[in-house]
Coordinates of C-alpha atoms in Angstrom, one line a residue:
Chain Q
X1 CA -0.1 0.1 0.0
X2 CA 2.5 2.4 1.3
X3 CA 4.5 1.8 -2.0
X4 CA 1.6 2.4 -4.5
X5 CA 0.9 5.7 -2.4
X6 CA 4.6 6.8 -2.8
X7 CA 4.9 5.9 -6.0
X8 CA 2.7 8.6 -7.9
X9 CA 4.0 11.9 -7.1
X10 CA 7.6 11.1 -8.4
X11 CA 6.5 11.2 -12.2
X12 CA 4.7 14.1 -11.4
X13 CA 7.6 16.2 -9.8
X14 CA 9.6 14.8 -12.6
X15 CA 7.1 16.2 -14.9
X16 CA 6.9 19.3 -13.3
X17 CA 10.8 19.4 -13.3
X18 CA 10.9 19.0 -16.9
X19 CA 8.2 21.9 -18.0
X20 CA 9.9 24.1 -15.6
X21 CA 13.7 23.2 -17.5
X22 CA 11.9 23.7 -20.6
X23 CA 10.6 27.3 -20.1
X24 CA 13.7 28.2 -18.7
X25 CA 15.2 26.8 -21.6
X26 CA 12.6 28.9 -23.9
X27 CA 13.7 31.8 -22.5
X28 CA 17.8 31.2 -22.5
X29 CA 17.7 33.4 -26.0
X30 CA 15.7 36.3 -24.3
X31 CA 18.1 36.6 -21.8
X32 CA 21.0 36.1 -24.0
X33 CA 19.8 39.1 -26.5
X34 CA 18.3 41.3 -23.4
X35 CA 21.3 43.5 -22.4
X36 CA 22.5 44.0 -26.1
X37 CA 19.2 44.8 -27.5
X38 CA 18.4 46.8 -24.8
X39 CA 21.7 48.8 -25.7
X40 CA 20.7 49.4 -29.1
X41 CA 17.1 50.4 -28.6
X42 CA 18.0 52.7 -26.3
X43 CA 21.6 54.3 -27.9
X44 CA 20.4 53.8 -31.7
X45 CA 16.6 53.6 -32.3
X46 CA 15.4 55.8 -29.7
X47 CA 17.6 58.5 -31.1
X48 CA 16.6 58.1 -34.5
X49 CA 13.0 59.0 -32.4
X50 CA 14.4 61.9 -30.6
X51 CA 16.1 63.3 -34.0
X52 CA 12.8 62.7 -35.7
X53 CA 11.3 64.8 -33.1
X54 CA 14.2 67.3 -33.1
X55 CA 13.6 68.1 -37.1
X56 CA 10.1 69.1 -36.6
X57 CA 10.9 71.9 -33.7
X58 CA 11.2 75.6 -34.0
X59 CA 12.7 78.1 -31.3
X60 CA 16.7 79.0 -30.6
X61 CA 18.8 77.6 -28.0
X62 CA 18.0 80.5 -26.0
X63 CA 14.4 80.3 -25.6
X64 CA 14.2 76.4 -25.8
X65 CA 13.1 74.1 -28.6
X66 CA 9.2 73.0 -29.1
X67 CA 7.4 70.6 -31.3
X68 CA 5.5 72.5 -33.9
X69 CA 5.6 70.2 -36.7
X70 CA 7.0 72.9 -38.6
X71 CA 8.1 70.4 -41.5
X72 CA 9.0 73.4 -43.7
X73 CA 12.7 72.7 -42.2
X74 CA 13.2 70.1 -44.3
X75 CA 11.8 71.8 -47.2
X76 CA 14.2 75.0 -46.4
X77 CA 17.4 72.5 -45.7
X78 CA 17.0 70.7 -49.0
X79 CA 16.7 74.1 -51.2
X80 CA 19.6 75.8 -49.3
X81 CA 21.9 72.7 -49.0
X82 CA 21.1 70.8 -52.3
X83 CA 24.4 71.2 -54.2
X84 CA 26.5 69.7 -50.9
X85 CA 23.5 66.3 -51.4
X86 CA 24.4 66.1 -54.6
X87 CA 28.0 66.6 -54.2
X88 CA 28.2 63.8 -51.4
X89 CA 26.4 61.1 -53.6
X90 CA 28.9 61.7 -56.7
X91 CA 31.6 61.8 -54.9
X92 CA 30.5 58.4 -53.1
X93 CA 29.3 57.0 -56.0
X94 CA 32.6 58.0 -58.0
X95 CA 34.4 56.5 -55.3
X96 CA 32.3 53.7 -54.8
X97 CA 33.0 52.4 -58.9
X98 CA 36.9 53.7 -58.1
X99 CA 37.3 51.2 -55.3
X100 CA 35.5 48.5 -57.2
X101 CA 38.0 48.9 -60.2
X102 CA 40.7 48.9 -58.3
X103 CA 39.8 46.6 -55.4
X104 CA 38.8 43.9 -57.8
X105 CA 42.3 42.9 -59.5
X106 CA 43.7 43.3 -55.9
X107 CA 40.9 40.9 -54.3
X108 CA 41.4 38.4 -57.2
X109 CA 45.3 38.5 -57.1
X110 CA 45.0 37.5 -53.2
X111 CA 42.4 35.0 -54.0
X112 CA 43.9 33.0 -57.0
X113 CA 47.0 33.8 -57.5
X114 CA 49.3 35.2 -54.5
X115 CA 49.8 30.8 -53.8
X116 CA 52.1 31.6 -50.6
X117 CA 52.1 34.9 -50.4
X118 CA 48.6 35.1 -49.7
X119 CA 48.6 36.2 -46.1
X120 CA 51.7 38.3 -46.8
X121 CA 49.3 40.5 -49.3
X122 CA 46.4 40.3 -46.5
X123 CA 48.5 41.3 -44.1
X124 CA 49.4 44.6 -46.4
X125 CA 45.9 45.2 -46.9
X126 CA 44.7 45.4 -43.1
X127 CA 47.7 46.6 -41.8
X128 CA 47.5 50.2 -42.6
X129 CA 43.9 50.8 -41.2
X130 CA 45.9 50.3 -37.9
X131 CA 47.6 53.5 -38.4
X132 CA 44.8 55.7 -37.4
X133 CA 42.7 57.0 -40.7
X134 CA 43.0 60.8 -40.1
X135 CA 47.1 60.5 -40.1
X136 CA 47.0 58.5 -43.0
X137 CA 44.7 61.1 -45.0
X138 CA 46.7 63.8 -43.6
X139 CA 49.7 62.2 -45.3
X140 CA 47.9 62.6 -48.5
X141 CA 47.9 66.7 -48.1
X142 CA 51.9 65.4 -48.7
X143 CA 51.6 63.6 -51.3
X144 CA 49.1 65.8 -53.3
X145 CA 50.6 69.1 -52.2
X146 CA 51.2 71.7 -54.9
X147 CA 54.6 71.3 -56.8
X148 CA 55.4 67.8 -55.5
X149 CA 55.8 64.8 -57.5
X150 CA 52.2 63.5 -58.2
X151 CA 51.3 66.8 -59.5
X152 CA 55.0 67.3 -61.8
X153 CA 54.0 63.9 -63.2
X154 CA 50.5 64.8 -63.9
X155 CA 51.0 68.2 -65.1
X156 CA 54.4 66.9 -67.6
X157 CA 51.6 63.9 -69.2
X158 CA 49.0 66.8 -69.6
X159 CA 46.6 64.9 -67.7
X160 CA 45.7 67.8 -65.4
X161 CA 45.1 69.9 -68.4
X162 CA 42.2 67.3 -69.1
X163 CA 41.2 66.9 -65.6
X164 CA 40.7 70.8 -64.9
X165 CA 38.3 70.8 -68.4
X166 CA 36.2 68.5 -66.5
X167 CA 36.3 70.7 -63.4
X168 CA 37.4 68.2 -61.4
X169 CA 41.4 69.9 -60.7
X170 CA 42.5 73.5 -61.3
X171 CA 45.7 73.6 -63.3
X172 CA 48.7 73.2 -61.7
X173 CA 46.8 71.8 -58.5
X174 CA 45.3 68.8 -57.5
X175 CA 44.5 69.7 -53.5
X176 CA 41.4 71.2 -52.2
X177 CA 39.7 70.2 -55.7
X178 CA 37.3 67.4 -56.0
X179 CA 39.7 65.3 -57.4
X180 CA 41.8 64.9 -54.1
X181 CA 38.7 64.4 -52.2
X182 CA 37.7 61.6 -54.7
X183 CA 41.2 60.4 -54.4
X184 CA 40.8 60.7 -50.3
X185 CA 37.6 58.7 -50.2
X186 CA 38.8 55.9 -52.4
X187 CA 41.6 55.4 -50.5
X188 CA 39.6 55.1 -47.1
X189 CA 37.3 52.9 -48.2
X190 CA 39.3 50.3 -49.9
X191 CA 39.7 47.6 -47.7
X192 CA 35.9 47.5 -46.9
X193 CA 35.8 46.7 -51.0
X194 CA 38.8 44.6 -51.0
X195 CA 37.8 42.0 -47.9
X196 CA 34.5 41.4 -49.3
X197 CA 35.3 40.7 -52.4
X198 CA 38.3 38.5 -51.7
X199 CA 35.8 36.3 -49.4
X200 CA 33.4 35.7 -52.0
X201 CA 35.7 35.1 -54.7
X202 CA 37.8 32.6 -52.4
X203 CA 34.6 30.6 -51.9
X204 CA 34.8 29.6 -56.0
X205 CA 36.2 26.3 -56.7
X206 CA 39.3 26.4 -59.1
X207 CA 38.0 23.5 -61.3
X208 CA 35.1 25.8 -62.4
X209 CA 37.8 27.9 -64.1
X210 CA 39.2 25.0 -65.1
X211 CA 35.6 23.6 -66.7
X212 CA 35.2 26.9 -68.2
X213 CA 38.7 26.4 -70.2
X214 CA 38.2 22.9 -71.3
X215 CA 34.7 24.1 -72.6
X216 CA 37.3 26.5 -75.0
X217 CA 36.1 29.6 -72.7
X218 CA 39.1 32.3 -73.3
X219 CA 40.3 34.0 -69.6
X220 CA 37.9 36.9 -70.4
X221 CA 34.9 34.9 -71.1
X222 CA 35.5 33.0 -67.9
X223 CA 35.8 36.1 -66.0
X224 CA 32.7 37.2 -67.8
X225 CA 30.4 34.4 -67.4
X226 CA 31.6 32.4 -64.1
X227 CA 34.1 34.7 -61.6
X228 CA 32.3 37.6 -62.1
X229 CA 28.5 36.6 -61.5
X230 CA 29.9 34.0 -58.5
X231 CA 31.4 36.9 -57.1
X232 CA 28.1 39.3 -56.9
X233 CA 27.9 38.6 -53.1
X234 CA 31.0 40.9 -52.3
X235 CA 30.5 43.0 -55.2
X236 CA 27.2 43.9 -53.4
X237 CA 28.6 43.8 -49.9
X238 CA 31.6 45.6 -51.4
X239 CA 29.6 48.7 -52.9
X240 CA 27.6 48.6 -49.6
X241 CA 30.4 49.0 -47.1
X242 CA 32.2 51.5 -49.1
X243 CA 29.0 54.0 -50.3
X244 CA 27.0 54.1 -47.0
X245 CA 29.8 55.5 -45.4
X246 CA 31.6 57.6 -48.5
X247 CA 28.6 59.5 -48.2
X248 CA 28.3 60.4 -45.0
X249 CA 32.3 61.5 -44.8
X250 CA 33.5 64.9 -44.0
X251 CA 36.6 63.9 -42.9
X252 CA 38.1 63.8 -46.7
X253 CA 36.5 66.9 -47.9
X254 CA 37.2 68.8 -45.3
X255 CA 41.4 68.0 -45.0
X256 CA 42.1 67.7 -48.8
X257 CA 39.3 69.5 -50.4
X258 CA 38.2 73.4 -50.5
X259 CA 34.7 75.2 -49.8
X260 CA 33.6 74.4 -53.0
X261 CA 33.8 70.7 -51.9
X262 CA 31.7 70.7 -49.1
X263 CA 30.1 67.6 -48.3
X264 CA 26.5 67.0 -46.8
X265 CA 28.4 65.9 -43.3
X266 CA 30.4 69.0 -43.3
X267 CA 26.9 70.9 -43.0
X268 CA 25.3 68.6 -40.5
X269 CA 28.6 69.1 -38.5
X270 CA 28.4 72.6 -38.7
X271 CA 24.9 73.4 -38.0
X272 CA 25.0 70.7 -34.9
X273 CA 28.0 71.8 -33.2
X274 CA 28.8 75.5 -34.3
X275 CA 25.8 77.1 -35.7
X276 CA 23.5 75.1 -33.0
X277 CA 20.6 75.0 -35.4
X278 CA 19.4 71.3 -34.1
X279 CA 16.3 71.1 -36.2
X280 CA 18.0 71.7 -39.5
X281 CA 20.7 69.9 -38.9
X282 CA 18.3 66.9 -37.8
X283 CA 16.3 67.3 -40.9
X284 CA 19.3 67.3 -42.8
X285 CA 20.5 64.0 -41.4
X286 CA 17.2 62.5 -41.8
X287 CA 17.0 63.6 -45.4
X288 CA 20.6 61.8 -45.8
X289 CA 19.3 58.9 -44.3
X290 CA 16.1 58.2 -46.5
X291 CA 18.6 58.5 -49.0
X292 CA 20.8 56.5 -48.3
X293 CA 18.4 53.7 -47.3
X294 CA 16.0 54.2 -50.5
X295 CA 19.7 53.9 -53.2
X296 CA 20.4 50.7 -50.8
X297 CA 16.9 48.9 -51.0
X298 CA 16.6 49.8 -54.3
X299 CA 20.0 48.5 -55.3
X300 CA 20.0 45.5 -53.6
X301 CA 16.5 44.4 -55.1
X302 CA 17.7 45.0 -58.6
X303 CA 21.1 42.8 -58.0
X304 CA 19.1 39.9 -57.0
X305 CA 21.1 39.4 -53.8
X306 CA 17.8 39.9 -51.1
X307 CA 19.1 37.1 -48.9
X308 CA 22.2 38.4 -48.4
X309 CA 21.3 41.0 -45.7
Chain M
X1 CA 56.8 42.5 -78.3
X2 CA 57.1 40.0 -75.4
X3 CA 57.4 42.8 -73.1
X4 CA 54.1 43.6 -74.0
X5 CA 52.7 40.1 -74.2
X6 CA 54.2 39.7 -70.5
X7 CA 52.2 42.7 -69.5
X8 CA 49.0 41.2 -70.9
X9 CA 49.4 37.9 -69.1
X10 CA 50.1 39.1 -65.8
X11 CA 47.7 42.2 -66.0
X12 CA 45.9 41.1 -63.1
X13 CA 48.8 40.8 -61.0
X14 CA 50.1 44.1 -62.2
X15 CA 46.8 46.2 -61.5
X16 CA 46.5 44.2 -58.0
X17 CA 50.3 45.5 -56.9
X18 CA 49.7 48.6 -58.5
X19 CA 46.4 48.7 -55.5
X20 CA 48.5 47.7 -53.3
X21 CA 51.1 50.5 -53.4
X22 CA 48.2 52.7 -53.7
X23 CA 46.8 51.8 -50.3
X24 CA 50.5 51.4 -48.8
X25 CA 51.8 54.6 -50.3
X26 CA 50.2 57.1 -47.2
X27 CA 52.0 54.8 -45.0
X28 CA 55.6 55.0 -46.3
X29 CA 55.1 58.8 -46.2
X30 CA 53.6 58.6 -42.3
X31 CA 57.1 56.6 -41.4
X32 CA 59.6 58.8 -43.9
X33 CA 57.9 62.0 -42.7
X34 CA 58.4 60.7 -38.7
X35 CA 62.1 61.8 -39.2
X36 CA 61.4 65.2 -40.8
X37 CA 62.5 68.1 -39.1
X38 CA 60.1 70.9 -40.1
X39 CA 60.6 74.4 -40.6
X40 CA 57.5 75.7 -39.3
X41 CA 54.3 74.3 -37.6
X42 CA 53.1 72.3 -40.4
X43 CA 55.0 68.9 -41.6
X44 CA 53.8 68.6 -45.1
X45 CA 56.9 69.0 -47.2
X46 CA 60.6 67.4 -46.6
X47 CA 63.2 69.4 -44.7
X48 CA 65.9 67.3 -42.9
X49 CA 66.5 64.2 -41.1
X50 CA 66.3 64.0 -37.3
X51 CA 65.6 61.4 -35.2
X52 CA 63.7 64.4 -32.3
X53 CA 60.7 63.3 -32.7
X54 CA 61.6 59.5 -32.0
X55 CA 63.5 60.6 -29.0
X56 CA 60.5 62.4 -27.5
X57 CA 57.4 60.9 -28.7
X58 CA 55.0 62.5 -25.8
X59 CA 57.2 66.0 -26.2
X60 CA 53.7 67.6 -27.5
X61 CA 51.1 69.0 -24.9
X62 CA 48.0 67.1 -24.8
X63 CA 48.9 64.2 -26.9
X64 CA 49.9 61.0 -24.9
X65 CA 46.9 61.8 -22.5
X66 CA 44.3 61.9 -25.9
X67 CA 46.5 58.5 -26.7
X68 CA 46.1 56.8 -23.8
X69 CA 42.2 58.2 -23.0
X70 CA 41.8 56.3 -26.6
X71 CA 43.3 53.2 -25.7
X72 CA 41.2 53.4 -22.3
X73 CA 37.9 53.8 -24.5
X74 CA 39.0 51.2 -26.8
X75 CA 39.6 48.6 -24.3
X76 CA 36.4 49.3 -22.3
X77 CA 34.4 49.3 -26.0
X78 CA 35.6 46.5 -27.2
X79 CA 35.1 44.6 -23.6
X80 CA 31.5 45.7 -23.9
X81 CA 30.6 45.2 -27.4
X82 CA 32.2 41.7 -27.5
X83 CA 30.5 40.4 -24.5
X84 CA 27.4 41.5 -25.5
X85 CA 27.6 40.8 -29.2
X86 CA 28.4 37.2 -28.8
X87 CA 25.5 36.6 -26.6
X88 CA 23.5 38.0 -29.2
X89 CA 25.3 35.8 -31.6
X90 CA 24.7 32.7 -30.1
X91 CA 20.9 33.3 -29.4
X92 CA 20.2 34.2 -32.9
X93 CA 22.3 31.2 -34.3
X94 CA 21.3 28.5 -31.8
X95 CA 17.5 29.5 -30.7
X96 CA 14.5 29.6 -33.1
X97 CA 12.1 32.4 -31.5
X98 CA 9.8 35.0 -32.3
X99 CA 10.9 38.7 -33.6
X100 CA 14.2 37.3 -34.7
X101 CA 13.9 38.8 -38.4
X102 CA 13.3 42.6 -36.5
X103 CA 16.5 41.6 -34.1
X104 CA 18.2 40.9 -37.0
X105 CA 17.3 44.0 -38.4
X106 CA 18.0 46.2 -35.7
X107 CA 21.6 44.5 -35.7
X108 CA 21.9 45.0 -39.3
X109 CA 20.6 49.0 -39.5
X110 CA 23.7 50.6 -37.8
X111 CA 26.0 49.4 -40.4
X112 CA 23.8 50.6 -43.4
X113 CA 23.7 54.1 -41.8
X114 CA 25.9 56.8 -42.2
X115 CA 28.2 57.5 -38.9
X116 CA 27.2 60.8 -39.3
X117 CA 23.4 60.2 -39.0
X118 CA 24.3 57.9 -35.9
X119 CA 26.5 60.5 -34.2
X120 CA 23.8 63.2 -35.0
X121 CA 20.7 61.7 -33.5
X122 CA 22.7 60.3 -30.8
X123 CA 23.8 63.9 -29.7
X124 CA 19.9 64.7 -29.7
X125 CA 19.6 62.2 -27.1
X126 CA 22.1 62.7 -24.8
X127 CA 21.1 66.5 -25.2
X128 CA 17.3 65.9 -24.3
X129 CA 18.6 63.8 -21.2
X130 CA 20.7 66.2 -19.9
X131 CA 23.9 64.0 -19.9
X132 CA 27.2 65.7 -19.4
X133 CA 29.3 64.8 -22.6
X134 CA 32.7 63.6 -21.8
X135 CA 34.1 60.0 -21.4
X136 CA 30.8 58.0 -20.6
X137 CA 28.8 59.5 -23.5
X138 CA 31.8 58.1 -25.9
X139 CA 31.9 54.8 -24.3
X140 CA 28.5 54.2 -24.8
X141 CA 28.4 55.2 -28.6
X142 CA 31.3 53.3 -29.0
X143 CA 29.4 50.1 -27.7
X144 CA 26.6 51.0 -29.7
X145 CA 28.3 51.2 -33.2
X146 CA 30.6 48.0 -32.5
X147 CA 28.5 46.1 -31.5
X148 CA 27.0 45.2 -35.1
X149 CA 30.0 44.3 -36.4
X150 CA 31.0 41.7 -33.5
X151 CA 27.8 40.0 -34.2
X152 CA 28.3 39.5 -37.5
X153 CA 32.1 38.6 -37.0
X154 CA 30.8 36.2 -34.3
X155 CA 27.8 34.8 -35.9
X156 CA 29.9 33.3 -38.9
X157 CA 32.1 31.1 -36.6
X158 CA 29.1 29.9 -34.7
X159 CA 27.3 29.1 -37.9
X160 CA 30.2 26.7 -38.7
X161 CA 30.2 25.4 -35.6
X162 CA 29.2 21.4 -35.6
X163 CA 27.0 21.4 -32.6
X164 CA 27.2 17.4 -32.8
X165 CA 30.4 18.0 -30.8
X166 CA 28.5 19.9 -27.8
X167 CA 26.2 17.0 -27.8
X168 CA 29.2 14.6 -27.4
X169 CA 30.6 16.4 -24.3
X170 CA 27.2 16.3 -23.0
X171 CA 26.7 12.5 -23.7
X172 CA 30.2 12.3 -21.9
X173 CA 28.2 13.5 -18.7
X174 CA 29.8 17.2 -18.8
X175 CA 27.3 19.7 -17.6
X176 CA 26.3 22.6 -19.4
X177 CA 28.7 25.6 -17.9
X178 CA 31.8 22.8 -18.3
X179 CA 30.1 22.0 -22.0
X180 CA 30.4 25.6 -22.4
X181 CA 33.7 26.4 -21.3
X182 CA 35.6 23.3 -22.5
X183 CA 33.8 22.9 -26.0
X184 CA 31.7 25.9 -26.9
X185 CA 34.1 28.9 -26.1
X186 CA 37.3 27.5 -27.4
X187 CA 35.7 26.7 -30.4
X188 CA 33.9 29.9 -31.0
X189 CA 37.2 31.9 -30.0
X190 CA 38.1 32.6 -33.0
X191 CA 35.4 34.2 -34.4
X192 CA 35.1 36.1 -30.9
X193 CA 38.9 37.1 -31.4
X194 CA 38.2 38.8 -34.5
X195 CA 35.2 40.4 -33.5
X196 CA 37.0 41.9 -30.4
X197 CA 39.7 42.9 -32.6
X198 CA 37.6 44.7 -34.8
X199 CA 35.5 46.4 -32.6
X200 CA 39.2 47.7 -31.0
X201 CA 40.5 48.9 -34.2
X202 CA 36.6 50.7 -34.9
X203 CA 36.8 52.3 -31.7
X204 CA 40.0 53.5 -31.4
X205 CA 40.0 55.0 -35.0
X206 CA 36.4 56.3 -34.7
X207 CA 36.6 60.2 -35.4
X208 CA 32.9 61.4 -36.7
X209 CA 30.9 60.0 -33.8
X210 CA 33.0 60.9 -31.0
X211 CA 33.6 64.3 -32.4
X212 CA 29.9 65.0 -32.0
X213 CA 29.3 63.3 -28.7
X214 CA 33.0 63.8 -27.0
X215 CA 32.0 67.3 -25.4
X216 CA 35.3 69.1 -24.6
X217 CA 37.0 65.8 -23.8
X218 CA 40.2 64.9 -26.8
X219 CA 40.5 61.7 -27.9
X220 CA 43.7 60.6 -30.0
X221 CA 41.6 61.1 -33.5
X222 CA 40.1 64.5 -32.3
X223 CA 43.5 65.6 -31.5
X224 CA 44.8 64.5 -34.7
X225 CA 41.9 66.4 -36.3
X226 CA 42.7 69.5 -34.3
X227 CA 46.1 69.6 -35.3
X228 CA 45.6 69.9 -38.9
X229 CA 44.0 73.3 -38.4
X230 CA 46.7 74.4 -35.6
X231 CA 49.7 72.7 -37.0
X232 CA 50.6 68.8 -37.1
X233 CA 53.7 68.0 -34.6
X234 CA 56.3 65.2 -36.2
X235 CA 55.4 63.2 -33.2
X236 CA 51.9 62.4 -34.6
X237 CA 53.8 60.7 -37.6
X238 CA 55.8 58.6 -34.8
X239 CA 52.7 57.4 -33.4
X240 CA 51.6 56.8 -36.6
X241 CA 54.3 54.6 -37.6
X242 CA 54.6 52.5 -34.5
X243 CA 50.8 51.7 -34.7
X244 CA 51.6 50.2 -37.7
X245 CA 54.9 48.4 -36.7
X246 CA 53.1 47.0 -33.4
X247 CA 49.8 45.8 -35.8
X248 CA 52.2 44.0 -38.4
X249 CA 54.0 42.4 -35.4
X250 CA 50.6 41.0 -33.8
X251 CA 49.7 39.6 -37.1
X252 CA 53.3 38.4 -37.3
X253 CA 53.6 36.4 -34.0
X254 CA 49.5 35.5 -34.5
X255 CA 50.3 33.7 -37.8
X256 CA 53.7 31.7 -36.2
X257 CA 51.7 30.8 -32.9
X258 CA 49.1 29.3 -35.4
X259 CA 51.4 27.7 -37.7
X260 CA 53.0 26.1 -34.7
X261 CA 49.8 24.5 -33.0
X262 CA 48.9 23.6 -36.3
X263 CA 52.3 21.5 -36.7
X264 CA 52.4 20.4 -33.1
X265 CA 48.8 19.1 -33.8
X266 CA 49.9 16.9 -37.0

């Protein structure tokens, strides 16, 4: 009797224990996520909400700002600063294309041709990163200096005549012109292009190249029909990683450019930190964000790599 | 023309090496100009060789202070972002739960946004809260923007991990803690290390977000920025060169250790 009376509770507690453990187990991912996601919500998402509200406020620093749903700020910001906007997108776009053209051969070299030098070249790609990018950007001032070696060579080859005619440089000088800014941007974001390109090229099975060759494809055809399409994920993420930060950058424009090459980042910085016109600054950065997000979405759709994100 | 044929055959290699030269040129200039003795305040044109800056790297007012501040912030930002990011990565790879898609986009968005937008919006938050700008606001900002990069790096590693190894550990009566510490963590370590290294480099080098949220605190990138207007001391090139050399050495030593381990495992 005692045995049968004592026996039943055992499975019940065991089941309870199992159920408790499974609830605890189900909660594990949420506990893991909580601190990090909270951080992003409070310090990334919430600030965007605050900025949205700032952009429709009016007032001044002395009297305080108030939400008045003043959407006019957006229109004013656009009409006042559209040259800087267009310039930012133009410079960032040009730098991205140059990064792709310059970065592809190097990524290809590391992935297929470097052999036992592969790690050495990779280190040479990444190591410059560790010298502060501001110091490296300042070094371009020395390289592109008026009367320096680079300018002299470009002058003797009459390259500067052509670029000046196009409005990229001024006769006899590169520094403080659009070309210097684009050169700095390209340099700065090149590693962000090379690394994703390298990763996607490295995954390509070398036997595919052999197969293409066996089927009488010339190297150029092999590249066009096999290598390049297979490297598309790298091309897409590389161009995004280059274009997005470049469009908001103002360091290159400030250090290597002039007042005629100001990008929208400079304007936001000046409005926010010097003029203290918070609504205009907030509206400007919202427009920039919207433009970039729209362009990125369209680009990802069109390139057909939605699963990438 | 054999030369032309050789060039045509090796076109990709030549183009790649030219790009590499383009990437390294500024570092070479920084290194060379660390031995310069400039005439005026600006160190942009070569005058004559001198070891002065190397003998006295901290001889410039406030420079080494800003350097040590940047290092401190980078260390704490790395610790914070790596811990939070690793936890998120494990949750995302190992568990199925609701809101997974939303969380994935929340992590992707900071990487898909121009830095200046994040910088400006975070400043509006701090201004609205009446927060004192300085060390803590910089640290908060750095953890925020490093987090996504750590998640991406760690996730890649955790995804390629074989869950059967952990099952095997459990079959051999290892507890959950023991399994995690002795099996899971060591396998995930390279990914976590890559994420941490990335976070350190990003935080140490960040200018735009720091510039907005630092108040009157001066980190090393901000010091360099200011010096571009006031006159760049040669010592900045010394620090830049030293950073480059240290980075190369760290990579080389890491490679050697990895190679030795591989050999001894064989």
